Coordinates of C-alpha atoms and ligand atoms in Angstrom, one line a residue:
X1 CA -138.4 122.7 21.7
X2 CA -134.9 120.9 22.9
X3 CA -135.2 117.9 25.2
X4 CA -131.8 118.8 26.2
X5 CA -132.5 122.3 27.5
X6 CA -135.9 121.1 28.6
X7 CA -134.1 118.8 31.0
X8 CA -132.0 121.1 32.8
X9 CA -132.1 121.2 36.1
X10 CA -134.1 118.1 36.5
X11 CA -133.4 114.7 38.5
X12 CA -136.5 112.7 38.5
X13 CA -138.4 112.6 35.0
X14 CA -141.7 110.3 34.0
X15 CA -143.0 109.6 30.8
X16 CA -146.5 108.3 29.9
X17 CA -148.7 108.1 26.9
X18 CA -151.8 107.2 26.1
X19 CA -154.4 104.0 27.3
X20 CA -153.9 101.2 25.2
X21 CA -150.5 102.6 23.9
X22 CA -150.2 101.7 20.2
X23 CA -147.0 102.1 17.8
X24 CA -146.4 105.7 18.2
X25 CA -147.3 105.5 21.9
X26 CA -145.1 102.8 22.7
X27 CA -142.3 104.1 20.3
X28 CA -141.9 107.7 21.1
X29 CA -142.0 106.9 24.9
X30 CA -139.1 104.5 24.8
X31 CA -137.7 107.1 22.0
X32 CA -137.5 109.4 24.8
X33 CA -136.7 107.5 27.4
X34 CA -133.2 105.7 25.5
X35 CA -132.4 109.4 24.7
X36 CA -133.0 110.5 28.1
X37 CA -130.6 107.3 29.3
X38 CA -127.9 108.0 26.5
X39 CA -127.7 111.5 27.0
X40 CA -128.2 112.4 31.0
X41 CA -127.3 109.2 32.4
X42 CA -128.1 110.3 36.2
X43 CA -131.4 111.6 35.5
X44 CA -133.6 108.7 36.9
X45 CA -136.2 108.5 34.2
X46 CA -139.4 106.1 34.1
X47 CA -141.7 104.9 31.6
X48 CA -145.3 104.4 32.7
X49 CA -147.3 102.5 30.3
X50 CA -150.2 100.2 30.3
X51 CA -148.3 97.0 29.4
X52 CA -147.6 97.2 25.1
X53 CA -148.1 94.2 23.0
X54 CA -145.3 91.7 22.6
X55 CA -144.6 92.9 19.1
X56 CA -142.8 95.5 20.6
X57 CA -140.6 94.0 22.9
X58 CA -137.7 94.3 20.2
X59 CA -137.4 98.1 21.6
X60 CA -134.5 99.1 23.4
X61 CA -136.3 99.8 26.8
X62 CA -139.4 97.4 26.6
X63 CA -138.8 95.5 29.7
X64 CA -137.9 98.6 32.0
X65 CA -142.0 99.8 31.3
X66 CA -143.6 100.3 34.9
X67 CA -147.5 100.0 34.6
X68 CA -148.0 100.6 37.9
X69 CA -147.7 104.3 39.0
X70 CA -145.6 105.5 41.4
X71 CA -145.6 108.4 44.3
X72 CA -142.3 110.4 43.3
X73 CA -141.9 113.6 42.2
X74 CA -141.3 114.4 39.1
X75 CA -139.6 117.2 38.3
X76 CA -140.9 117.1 34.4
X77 CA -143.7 114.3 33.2
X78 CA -143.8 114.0 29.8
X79 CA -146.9 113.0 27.8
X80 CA -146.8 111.6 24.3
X81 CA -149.4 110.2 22.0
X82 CA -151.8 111.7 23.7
X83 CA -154.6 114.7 23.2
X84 CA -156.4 114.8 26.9
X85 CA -155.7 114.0 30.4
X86 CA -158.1 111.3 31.2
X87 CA -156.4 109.0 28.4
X88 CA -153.2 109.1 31.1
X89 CA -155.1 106.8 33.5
X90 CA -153.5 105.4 36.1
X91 CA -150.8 107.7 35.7
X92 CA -152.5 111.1 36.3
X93 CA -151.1 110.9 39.7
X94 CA -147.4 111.3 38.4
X95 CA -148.9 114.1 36.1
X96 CA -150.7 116.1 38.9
X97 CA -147.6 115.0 41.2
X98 CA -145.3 116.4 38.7
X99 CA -143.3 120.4 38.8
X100 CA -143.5 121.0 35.0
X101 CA -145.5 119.0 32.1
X102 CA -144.8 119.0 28.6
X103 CA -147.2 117.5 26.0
X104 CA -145.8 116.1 22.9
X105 CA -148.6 115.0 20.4
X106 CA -150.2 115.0 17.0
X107 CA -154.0 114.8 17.5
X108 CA -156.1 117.3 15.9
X109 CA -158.6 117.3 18.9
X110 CA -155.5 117.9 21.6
X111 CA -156.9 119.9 24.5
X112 CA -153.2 121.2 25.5
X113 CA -153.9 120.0 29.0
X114 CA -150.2 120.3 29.7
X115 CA -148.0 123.2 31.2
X116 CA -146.2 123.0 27.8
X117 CA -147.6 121.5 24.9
X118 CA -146.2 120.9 21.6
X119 CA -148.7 119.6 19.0
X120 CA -148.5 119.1 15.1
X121 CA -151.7 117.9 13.9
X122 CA -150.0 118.1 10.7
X123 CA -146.8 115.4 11.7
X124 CA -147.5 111.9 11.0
X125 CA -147.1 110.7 14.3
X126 CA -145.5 111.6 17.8
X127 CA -142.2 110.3 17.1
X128 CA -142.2 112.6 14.2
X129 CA -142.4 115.8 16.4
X130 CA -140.1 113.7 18.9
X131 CA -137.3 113.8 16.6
X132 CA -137.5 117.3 16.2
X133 CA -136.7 118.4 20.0
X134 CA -133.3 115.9 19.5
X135 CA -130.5 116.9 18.8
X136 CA -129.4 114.6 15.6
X137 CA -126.2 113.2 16.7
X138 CA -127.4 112.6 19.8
X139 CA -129.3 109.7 18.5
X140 CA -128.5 105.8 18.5
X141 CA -129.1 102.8 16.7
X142 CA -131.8 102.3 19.6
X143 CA -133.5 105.4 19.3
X144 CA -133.7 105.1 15.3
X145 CA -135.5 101.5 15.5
X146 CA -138.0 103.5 17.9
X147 CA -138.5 106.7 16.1
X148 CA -138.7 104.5 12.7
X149 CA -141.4 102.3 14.8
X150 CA -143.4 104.8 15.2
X151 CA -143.6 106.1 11.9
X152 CA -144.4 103.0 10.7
X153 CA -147.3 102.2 12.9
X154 CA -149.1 105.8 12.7
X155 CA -148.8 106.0 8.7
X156 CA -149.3 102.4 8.1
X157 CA -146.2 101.5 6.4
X158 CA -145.9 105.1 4.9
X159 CA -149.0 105.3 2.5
X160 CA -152.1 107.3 5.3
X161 CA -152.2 111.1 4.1
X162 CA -150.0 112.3 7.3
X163 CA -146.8 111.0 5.2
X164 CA -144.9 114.1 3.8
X165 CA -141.7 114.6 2.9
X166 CA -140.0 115.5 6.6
X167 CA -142.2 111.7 7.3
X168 CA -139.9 110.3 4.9
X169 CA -136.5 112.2 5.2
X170 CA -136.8 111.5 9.0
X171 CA -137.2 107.2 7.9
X172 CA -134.6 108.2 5.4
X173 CA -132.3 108.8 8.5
X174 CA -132.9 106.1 10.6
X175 CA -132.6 103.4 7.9
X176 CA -129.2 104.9 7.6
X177 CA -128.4 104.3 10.9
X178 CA -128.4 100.4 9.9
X179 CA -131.9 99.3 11.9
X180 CA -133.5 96.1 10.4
X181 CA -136.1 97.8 8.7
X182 CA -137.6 95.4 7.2
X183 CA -138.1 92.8 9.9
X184 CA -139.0 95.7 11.9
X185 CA -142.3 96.1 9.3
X186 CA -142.8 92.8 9.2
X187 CA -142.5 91.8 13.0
X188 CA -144.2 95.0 14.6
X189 CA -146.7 95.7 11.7
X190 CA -148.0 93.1 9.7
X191 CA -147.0 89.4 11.1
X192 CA -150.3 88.2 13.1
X193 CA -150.6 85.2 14.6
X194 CA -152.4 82.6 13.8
X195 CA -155.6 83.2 15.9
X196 CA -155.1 86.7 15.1
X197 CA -155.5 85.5 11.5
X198 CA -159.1 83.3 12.8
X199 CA -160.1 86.3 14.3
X200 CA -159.4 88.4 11.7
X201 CA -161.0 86.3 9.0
X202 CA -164.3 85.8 11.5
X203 CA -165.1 89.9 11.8
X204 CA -164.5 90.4 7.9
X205 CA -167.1 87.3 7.6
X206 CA -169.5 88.9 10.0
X207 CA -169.1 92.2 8.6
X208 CA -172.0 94.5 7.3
X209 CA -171.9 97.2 4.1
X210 CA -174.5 99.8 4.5
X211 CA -175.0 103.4 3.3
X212 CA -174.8 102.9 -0.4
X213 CA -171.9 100.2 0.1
X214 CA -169.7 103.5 1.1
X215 CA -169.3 102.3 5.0
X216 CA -168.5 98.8 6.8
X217 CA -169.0 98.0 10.2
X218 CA -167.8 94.8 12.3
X219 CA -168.1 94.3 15.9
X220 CA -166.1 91.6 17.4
X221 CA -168.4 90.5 21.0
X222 CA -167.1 89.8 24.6
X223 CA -167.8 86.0 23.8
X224 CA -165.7 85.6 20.3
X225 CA -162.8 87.2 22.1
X226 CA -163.0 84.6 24.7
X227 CA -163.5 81.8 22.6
X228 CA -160.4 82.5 20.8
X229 CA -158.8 83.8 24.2
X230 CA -157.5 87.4 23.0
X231 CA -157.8 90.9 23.7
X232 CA -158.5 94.2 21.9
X233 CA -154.1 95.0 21.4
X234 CA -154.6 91.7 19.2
X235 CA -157.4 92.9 16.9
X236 CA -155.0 95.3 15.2
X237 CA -155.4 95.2 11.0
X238 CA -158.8 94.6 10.9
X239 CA -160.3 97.8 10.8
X240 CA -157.8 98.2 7.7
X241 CA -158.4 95.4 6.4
X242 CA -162.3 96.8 6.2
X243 CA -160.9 100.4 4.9
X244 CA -160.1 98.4 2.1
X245 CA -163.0 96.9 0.8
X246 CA -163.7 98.5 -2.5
X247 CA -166.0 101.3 -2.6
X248 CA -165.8 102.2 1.3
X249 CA -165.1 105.5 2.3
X250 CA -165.3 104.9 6.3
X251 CA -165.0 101.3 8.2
X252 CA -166.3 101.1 11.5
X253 CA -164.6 98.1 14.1
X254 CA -166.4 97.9 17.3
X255 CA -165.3 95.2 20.4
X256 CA -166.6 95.2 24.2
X257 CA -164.9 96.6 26.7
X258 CA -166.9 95.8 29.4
X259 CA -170.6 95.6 30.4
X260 CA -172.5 97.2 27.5
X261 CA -169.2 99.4 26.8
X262 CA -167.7 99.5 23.3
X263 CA -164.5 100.4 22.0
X264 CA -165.1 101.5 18.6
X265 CA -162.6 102.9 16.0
X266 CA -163.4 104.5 12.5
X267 CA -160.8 105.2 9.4
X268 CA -161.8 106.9 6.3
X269 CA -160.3 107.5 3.0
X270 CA -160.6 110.5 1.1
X271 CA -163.9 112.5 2.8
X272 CA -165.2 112.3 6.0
X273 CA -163.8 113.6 9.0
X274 CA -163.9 110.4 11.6
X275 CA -162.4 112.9 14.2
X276 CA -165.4 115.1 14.3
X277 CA -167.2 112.0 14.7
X278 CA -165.1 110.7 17.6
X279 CA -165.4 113.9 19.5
X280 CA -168.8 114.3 19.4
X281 CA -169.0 110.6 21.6
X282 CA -166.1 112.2 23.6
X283 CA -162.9 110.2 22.2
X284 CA -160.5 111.9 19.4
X285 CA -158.2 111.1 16.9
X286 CA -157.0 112.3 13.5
X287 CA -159.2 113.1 10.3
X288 CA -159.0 110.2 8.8
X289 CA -158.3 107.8 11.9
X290 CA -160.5 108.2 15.6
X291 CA -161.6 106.2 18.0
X292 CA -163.8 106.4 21.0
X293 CA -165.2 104.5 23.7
X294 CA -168.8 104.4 24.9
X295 CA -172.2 102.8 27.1
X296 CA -175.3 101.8 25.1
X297 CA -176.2 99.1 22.4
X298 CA -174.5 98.6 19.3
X299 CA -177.6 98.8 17.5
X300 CA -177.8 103.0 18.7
X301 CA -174.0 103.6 18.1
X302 CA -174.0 102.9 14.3
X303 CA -177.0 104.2 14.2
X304 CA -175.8 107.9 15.2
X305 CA -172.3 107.4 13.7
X306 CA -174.5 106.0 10.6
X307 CA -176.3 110.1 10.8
X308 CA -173.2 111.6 11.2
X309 CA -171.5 110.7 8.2
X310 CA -174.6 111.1 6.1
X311 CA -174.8 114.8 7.9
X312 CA -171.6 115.2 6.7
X313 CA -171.7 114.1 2.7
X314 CA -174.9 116.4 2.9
X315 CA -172.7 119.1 3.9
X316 CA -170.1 118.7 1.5
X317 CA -172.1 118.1 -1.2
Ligands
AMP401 P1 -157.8 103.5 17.3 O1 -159.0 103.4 16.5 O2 -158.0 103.1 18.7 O3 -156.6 102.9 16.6 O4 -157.5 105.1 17.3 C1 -157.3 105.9 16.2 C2 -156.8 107.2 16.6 O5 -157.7 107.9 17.4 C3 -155.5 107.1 17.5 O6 -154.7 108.2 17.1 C4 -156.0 107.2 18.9 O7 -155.0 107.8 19.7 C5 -157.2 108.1 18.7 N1 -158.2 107.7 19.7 C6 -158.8 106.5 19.9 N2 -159.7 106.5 20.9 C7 -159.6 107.7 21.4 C8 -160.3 108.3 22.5 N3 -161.2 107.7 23.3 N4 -160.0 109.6 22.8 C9 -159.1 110.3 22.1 N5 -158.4 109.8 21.0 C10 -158.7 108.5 20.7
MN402 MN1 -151.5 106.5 19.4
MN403 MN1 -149.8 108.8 17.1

């Protein structure tokens, strides 16, 4: 795919990703968008977004995000990040509203709800695949600090099993293109601040090792995020943090989400498949990196995630 040709013809373009936009989300929709802008000045092209954390604002493009949707008519919508329609809310007006959709994404469990849909479960994030439908030398300083955001983020500083050797040419490039890459790992990947750090410390504390020592769980309640006034975008690193605790194949991170809801998200290491997992409770992800959201007590939800990963070292084994 070419963005380029992809664009002919069209005057009004939107781009979304998914709910609770992350690193890649965030990075490959202003990615596209600065290209869009550089490259076809007069199309008028919008970026709807549920609002990004702050560590982000460095972007080229941060402060144009709309997270408000809004009745035009797009001639092409564009969804990154993302593997199923109802991760687009509120913006699955523009989509429906839209004359041609094109899905750009890396989740094994994409649904290829889109007109067009180009997914490579294989690439280590969106802004991987991104790159590919640019044309090289159509690509600013800008657009590097984007793509190389997103690499970043989705491969957690290039060590998660999605790196390969395109991961790394493609960072290659855009370090070359003189971005900051190191305050851009430090700023937008590791610096927390200093409740983040409280907050961080408190769900390692209150964490729990079961099945053999090979899985953690934390939850982090409604209550504790008040008390240290944040929100879920600022519990980011902690279910890595867990992933590393010796001898853990699979760390679990719950938080509420609202009244008896949970957010929860699941990494592994080297054996289970924490995608399967999420898709049975109706979410999705990657192998080794899903997340889902659902109703009922904590106590039931690691209780059935708890079965599934035995079910699945039975199988294997
Ligand atoms: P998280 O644990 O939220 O960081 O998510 C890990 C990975 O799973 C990311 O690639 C997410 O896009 C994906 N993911 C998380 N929650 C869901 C969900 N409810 N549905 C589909 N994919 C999800
Ligand atoms: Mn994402
Ligand atoms: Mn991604």
């Amino acid at each position: 795919m070419n963005i380029i040709e992809e664009l002919k013809g069209c005057n009004v373009v939107g781009i979304t990703g998914h709910v609770r936009p992350d690193g890649d989300c965030t990075s490959s929709t202003l990615a596209l968008y600065n290209y869009i802008r550089l490259n076809l000045p007069e199309v008028d092209v919008n970026v709807y977004l549920e609002q990004p954390g702050v560590e982000f604002s460095y972007l080229k493009g941060f402060n144009d995000i709309k997270n408000i949707p809004e009745d035009k008519i797009f001639d092409l919508f564009f969804v990154l990040d993302c593997s199923s329609s109802d991760r687009i809310e509120p913006f699955i007006s523009c989509f429906n509203n839209a004359k041609k959709t094109i899905c750009i994404d890396h989740h094994v469990s994409n649904n290829q709800f889109a007109q067009q849909n180009l997914v490579k479960p294989e690439a280590s994030s969106t802004c991987e695949v991104l790159y590919e439908t640019f044309d090289e030398d159509k690509i600013d300083k800008n657009i590097a600090e984007c793509i190389y955001t997103g690499i970043i983020h989705d491969t957690g500083v290039f060590k998660y099993s999605c790196t390969s050797l395109k991961t790394m040419t493609i960072a290659g490039k855009m370090m070359a293109m003189g971005i900051d890459y190191s305050d851009i790992i430090d700023n937008s990947f590791y610096k927390k601040t200093y409740i983040q750090n409280q907050i961080l410390g408190r769900a390692l504390l209150e964490s729990v090792l079961f099945y053999d020592g090979k899985c953690i769980f934390s939850n982090v309640t409604k209550e504790e995020m008040d008390f240290y006034g944040v929100t879920g975008k600022e519990l980011g690193g902690i279910i890595e943090q867990l992933r590393l605790t010796e001898g853990v194949e699979v760390a679990i991170l719950m938080y509420d989400c609202g009244e008896n809801e949970h957010k929860v998200s699941m990494r592994s290491k080297k054996f289970i498949d924490v995608s399967k997992i999420a898709v049975a409770f109706g979410g999705g992800g990657h192998v080794r990196a899903a997340g889902f959201t659902a109703r009922g007590t904590i106590y039931d939800l690691i209780n059935k995630i708890g079965e599934m990963i035995e079910e699945q070292y039975e199988r294997n084994n």
